XYZ file of C-alpha atoms in Angstrom:
340
model
C 18.435 -7.722 27.434
C 18.122 -6.060 24.022
C 17.745 -8.405 21.065
C 20.734 -8.727 18.759
C 20.973 -9.202 15.014
C 21.880 -12.852 15.651
C 18.645 -13.310 17.655
C 16.695 -11.985 14.686
C 18.565 -14.290 12.311
C 17.884 -17.306 14.531
C 14.156 -16.584 14.830
C 13.778 -15.919 11.107
C 15.888 -18.963 10.183
C 18.293 -16.962 8.042
C 21.908 -15.806 8.256
C 22.754 -12.589 10.084
C 24.077 -11.268 6.749
C 20.579 -11.607 5.338
C 19.202 -9.659 8.296
C 21.827 -7.002 7.667
C 20.799 -6.756 4.014
C 17.159 -6.289 5.003
C 18.033 -3.601 7.535
C 20.141 -1.793 4.951
C 17.328 -2.121 2.375
C 19.490 -3.943 -0.138
C 17.689 -5.242 -3.247
C 19.397 -8.659 -3.164
C 16.929 -10.163 -0.640
C 13.803 -11.950 -1.846
C 10.392 -10.674 -0.804
C 9.692 -13.829 1.203
C 12.920 -13.621 3.201
C 12.427 -9.909 3.739
C 8.977 -10.568 5.185
C 10.321 -13.259 7.558
C 13.108 -10.993 8.790
C 10.821 -8.018 9.355
C 8.388 -10.229 11.274
C 11.235 -11.446 13.511
C 12.409 -7.873 14.063
C 8.883 -6.938 15.114
C 8.461 -9.891 17.471
C 11.813 -9.285 19.179
C 11.420 -5.490 19.168
C 14.912 -5.375 17.694
C 16.490 -1.908 17.388
C 19.136 -1.778 14.640
C 22.484 -0.234 15.499
C 22.302 2.920 13.413
C 26.040 3.493 13.705
C 26.788 0.043 12.307
C 24.394 0.688 9.440
C 26.375 3.758 8.540
C 29.624 1.841 8.415
C 28.181 -0.767 6.085
C 27.017 1.897 3.651
C 28.875 3.089 0.624
C 30.557 5.858 2.642
C 31.835 6.029 6.181
C 31.685 9.333 7.995
C 32.010 10.904 11.428
C 29.601 13.616 12.543
C 30.591 16.711 14.505
C 27.685 18.252 16.432
C 28.072 21.665 18.019
C 26.245 24.734 19.286
C 28.962 27.180 20.278
C 29.229 30.950 19.681
C 33.031 30.752 19.788
C 34.040 30.484 16.119
C 37.713 29.886 16.949
C 36.782 26.880 19.098
C 34.575 25.447 16.359
C 37.251 25.931 13.690
C 39.933 24.210 15.788
C 37.575 21.326 16.575
C 36.737 20.922 12.887
C 40.408 20.931 11.919
C 41.399 18.341 14.527
C 38.479 16.035 13.740
C 39.078 16.354 9.991
C 42.763 15.465 10.292
C 41.984 12.266 12.205
C 39.083 11.365 9.909
C 41.251 11.869 6.836
C 44.038 9.749 8.280
C 41.590 6.914 9.015
C 39.585 7.029 5.797
C 36.456 8.743 7.095
C 34.509 11.726 5.810
C 33.589 14.541 8.209
C 29.993 15.709 8.474
C 29.619 19.047 10.278
C 26.214 19.667 11.814
C 25.490 22.858 13.785
C 22.571 22.483 16.198
C 20.297 24.562 18.373
C 20.868 22.935 21.750
C 17.716 24.576 23.148
C 15.416 23.131 20.457
C 12.630 20.835 21.636
C 13.192 18.764 18.509
C 16.931 18.268 18.905
C 16.651 14.504 19.462
C 14.575 13.908 16.324
C 16.777 16.279 14.304
C 19.917 14.378 15.281
C 18.289 10.979 14.698
C 17.124 12.009 11.221
C 20.565 13.368 10.388
C 22.151 10.058 11.370
C 19.714 8.015 9.282
C 20.024 10.341 6.298
C 23.812 10.650 6.269
C 24.646 7.170 7.628
C 27.360 8.396 9.980
C 29.308 5.860 11.972
C 29.567 7.999 15.109
C 29.376 11.461 16.602
C 31.781 13.853 18.304
C 29.653 15.819 20.779
C 30.807 19.136 22.234
C 29.283 21.413 24.902
C 26.478 22.147 25.524
C 25.159 19.259 23.404
C 27.497 16.824 25.174
C 25.900 17.865 28.497
C 22.343 17.192 27.295
C 21.722 13.982 29.208
C 18.291 13.399 27.634
C 19.815 13.395 24.159
C 22.749 11.293 25.353
C 20.381 8.616 26.680
C 18.463 8.564 23.406
C 21.675 8.091 21.404
C 22.829 5.404 23.821
C 19.520 3.510 23.602
C 19.670 3.651 19.805
C 23.195 2.186 19.943
C 24.696 5.213 18.210
C 28.429 5.562 18.767
C 29.590 8.846 20.253
C 32.343 10.479 22.249
C 31.680 13.441 24.545
C 33.872 16.473 25.175
C 32.779 17.791 28.570
C 33.962 20.165 31.277
C 35.132 18.471 34.477
C 37.876 16.381 36.006
C 35.811 13.280 36.810
C 33.516 11.122 34.682
C 30.007 12.595 35.088
C 27.955 9.484 34.251
C 28.075 6.103 32.523
C 27.609 7.386 28.980
C 31.037 7.791 27.420
C 33.795 7.646 26.318
C 34.889 11.123 27.388
C 37.453 13.807 26.813
C 37.400 15.875 30.005
C 38.548 19.496 30.310
C 39.504 20.488 33.848
C 38.224 24.059 33.597
C 37.897 24.375 37.368
C 41.576 23.789 38.086
C 42.644 26.097 35.258
C 40.327 28.870 36.508
C 41.735 28.352 39.989
C 45.261 28.894 38.610
C 44.258 32.124 36.837
C 42.563 33.507 39.943
C 45.498 32.498 42.140
C 47.812 34.359 39.736
C 45.718 37.522 40.122
C 45.704 37.141 43.900
C 49.488 36.762 43.952
C 49.682 40.084 42.116
C 47.859 41.643 45.061
C 44.334 41.739 43.636
C 41.487 41.003 46.019
C 38.665 42.913 44.312
C 38.283 40.722 41.215
C 35.368 40.684 38.804
C 34.213 37.551 37.005
C 32.487 37.924 33.631
C 30.405 34.832 32.927
C 29.737 33.011 29.681
C 26.532 31.262 28.621
C 24.906 29.502 31.574
C 23.983 26.396 29.543
C 27.687 25.634 29.107
C 29.041 23.585 31.983
C 32.453 25.180 31.424
C 31.002 28.462 32.675
C 29.967 26.858 35.963
C 33.270 24.989 36.335
C 35.353 28.117 35.740
C 33.230 30.045 38.224
C 33.748 27.292 40.804
C 37.512 27.516 40.310
C 37.341 31.291 40.731
C 35.347 31.018 43.971
C 37.581 28.271 45.367
C 40.748 30.310 44.813
C 39.206 33.289 46.622
C 38.118 31.078 49.522
C 41.556 29.474 49.824
C 43.074 32.971 50.009
C 40.519 34.037 52.662
C 39.090 36.676 50.314
C 35.392 37.310 50.809
C 33.376 36.837 47.643
C 31.535 39.935 46.454
C 28.518 38.590 44.561
C 28.250 41.914 42.735
C 31.545 41.053 41.046
C 29.980 38.058 39.275
C 28.473 39.447 36.070
C 26.206 37.260 33.857
C 26.754 37.314 30.109
C 27.668 35.169 27.119
C 30.806 33.889 25.384
C 31.178 36.840 23.016
C 33.184 40.015 22.415
C 30.008 42.119 22.547
C 29.118 40.655 25.930
C 32.518 41.667 27.277
C 32.070 45.202 25.948
C 28.551 45.735 27.267
C 29.108 44.120 30.678
C 32.324 46.054 31.249
C 30.707 49.338 30.219
C 27.889 48.739 32.693
C 30.370 47.806 35.403
C 32.357 51.011 34.814
C 29.240 53.191 34.770
C 27.796 51.719 37.946
C 30.981 51.187 39.969
C 33.569 53.597 38.581
C 34.752 54.590 42.055
C 34.829 50.997 43.297
C 35.785 49.208 40.114
C 37.524 45.829 40.547
C 41.288 46.053 40.091
C 41.196 42.872 37.994
C 38.699 41.065 35.794
C 38.691 37.367 34.984
C 36.663 36.865 31.806
C 35.246 33.402 31.116
C 36.880 33.293 27.662
C 39.233 35.367 25.512
C 36.442 36.919 23.439
C 34.870 38.357 26.585
C 38.307 39.486 27.790
C 39.000 41.257 24.475
C 35.658 43.043 24.801
C 36.582 44.073 28.344
C 39.901 45.438 27.106
C 38.111 47.449 24.400
C 35.592 48.907 26.858
C 38.343 49.817 29.325
C 40.267 51.696 26.619
C 37.152 53.618 25.544
C 36.643 54.631 29.173
C 40.258 55.782 29.498
C 41.251 52.991 31.872
C 44.797 51.742 31.337
C 45.467 48.020 31.134
C 47.197 46.653 33.121
C 48.260 49.556 35.406
C 44.670 50.398 36.369
C 42.899 47.191 35.467
C 44.302 43.687 34.986
C 42.424 41.415 32.584
C 42.641 37.646 32.136
C 40.804 35.450 29.672
C 40.533 31.711 28.984
C 41.308 29.303 26.081
C 44.255 31.059 24.335
C 42.188 31.822 21.237
C 43.541 34.203 18.549
C 41.772 37.012 20.415
C 44.300 36.655 23.227
C 47.212 37.261 20.843
C 45.562 39.850 18.592
C 44.682 42.183 21.464
C 47.154 44.608 22.966
C 48.415 44.065 25.529
C 48.435 40.317 24.940
C 45.971 38.601 27.251
C 46.897 36.439 30.201
C 44.868 33.283 29.656
C 44.667 29.504 30.043
C 45.862 27.553 27.007
C 43.207 25.038 26.021
C 44.618 22.600 23.423
C 41.430 22.425 21.358
C 43.114 20.923 18.294
C 44.617 18.095 20.342
C 41.336 17.608 22.204
C 39.553 17.198 18.866
C 42.113 14.660 17.643
C 41.961 12.567 20.819
C 38.157 12.612 20.804
C 38.073 11.458 17.186
C 40.619 8.703 17.784
C 38.517 7.394 20.683
C 35.382 7.468 18.555
C 36.950 5.679 15.585
C 38.294 2.970 17.893
C 34.809 2.529 19.333
C 33.212 2.467 15.878
C 35.665 -0.236 14.826
C 34.728 -2.296 17.881
C 38.115 -1.841 19.491
C 38.595 -2.081 23.244
C 36.924 1.216 24.149
C 34.376 1.388 26.978
C 31.865 3.964 28.159
C 34.195 4.762 31.058
C 37.283 5.503 28.969
C 38.437 9.091 29.187
C 41.337 11.477 28.836
C 41.703 14.612 30.951
C 43.177 17.921 29.791
C 43.979 20.813 32.117
C 44.402 24.170 30.339
C 47.784 25.725 31.162
C 48.201 29.216 32.642
C 49.876 31.640 30.217
C 50.999 34.862 31.877
C 51.120 37.813 29.490
C 51.088 41.609 29.593
C 47.413 42.194 30.446
C 47.931 41.447 34.147
C 50.164 43.330 36.577
C 50.592 44.036 40.281
C 47.745 45.820 42.010
C 48.512 49.469 42.777
């Protein structure tokens, strides 16, 4: 078992408060006591709880780590986390990351030591990086993970789960009910688990309706407006005579780009092409016609995640298996219509 601060105090023959002062580099400890404590820490291979250190500092803060091209998602997450932090007396530290960096673990560890945060809200794809998660867990850093899925993926929580698969199933089923069987799927970034979960929901709905999957209808891309434009243009150029009658875009930005490309090509939406997005971002309500989508309550997700984290930081009854599941709700709007 890992050594505790009380083990260090016992071996050094001091109080655990003295050990805490040494760990936090407070000037009130004598040189002799400091030496005894550091020797005990070395002998026991004690790893200080970095989260606890942050809480004992002069400021208490919560960190929000993200690597997401969707600015609307990031803004809503920031707002929800900030509101809960403010209500509980915490500062919010926002830290964008490159999830593909080989130095992500050291970058995050240094940020925690430098800023003395009490815990982290982790969002995709960082929350899916199991190597980083294990490092944070082993360093006893408090965190909560927002991840795509309906079941707990591992033992490193707590979690806020987003059932993207079921929501994508509902969107695809809606398109099928309108008579569409030739449906395109425009993917987001592959490193995001939500992309895979939404694609699984799409495939499952087709299978349940006995519609054969056309692999050519699954178009790789990224979670951006430009990706929707370029992928749709290519699809129109290559398959104009056999164009899908409906397109399910992996988020609203992609869907808005698809709508733009269709208009440029003289394709009417929704009479000639139905389009559905995902997340109910401002894009879905700023486009015309308004986009059929799945309403993802990002603000509420952020608040729940932050509440869970603060409870954990304060040593409340929160375990690694605690979770809350959200299922985005189908919103039917004017961008989808019956197949002609």
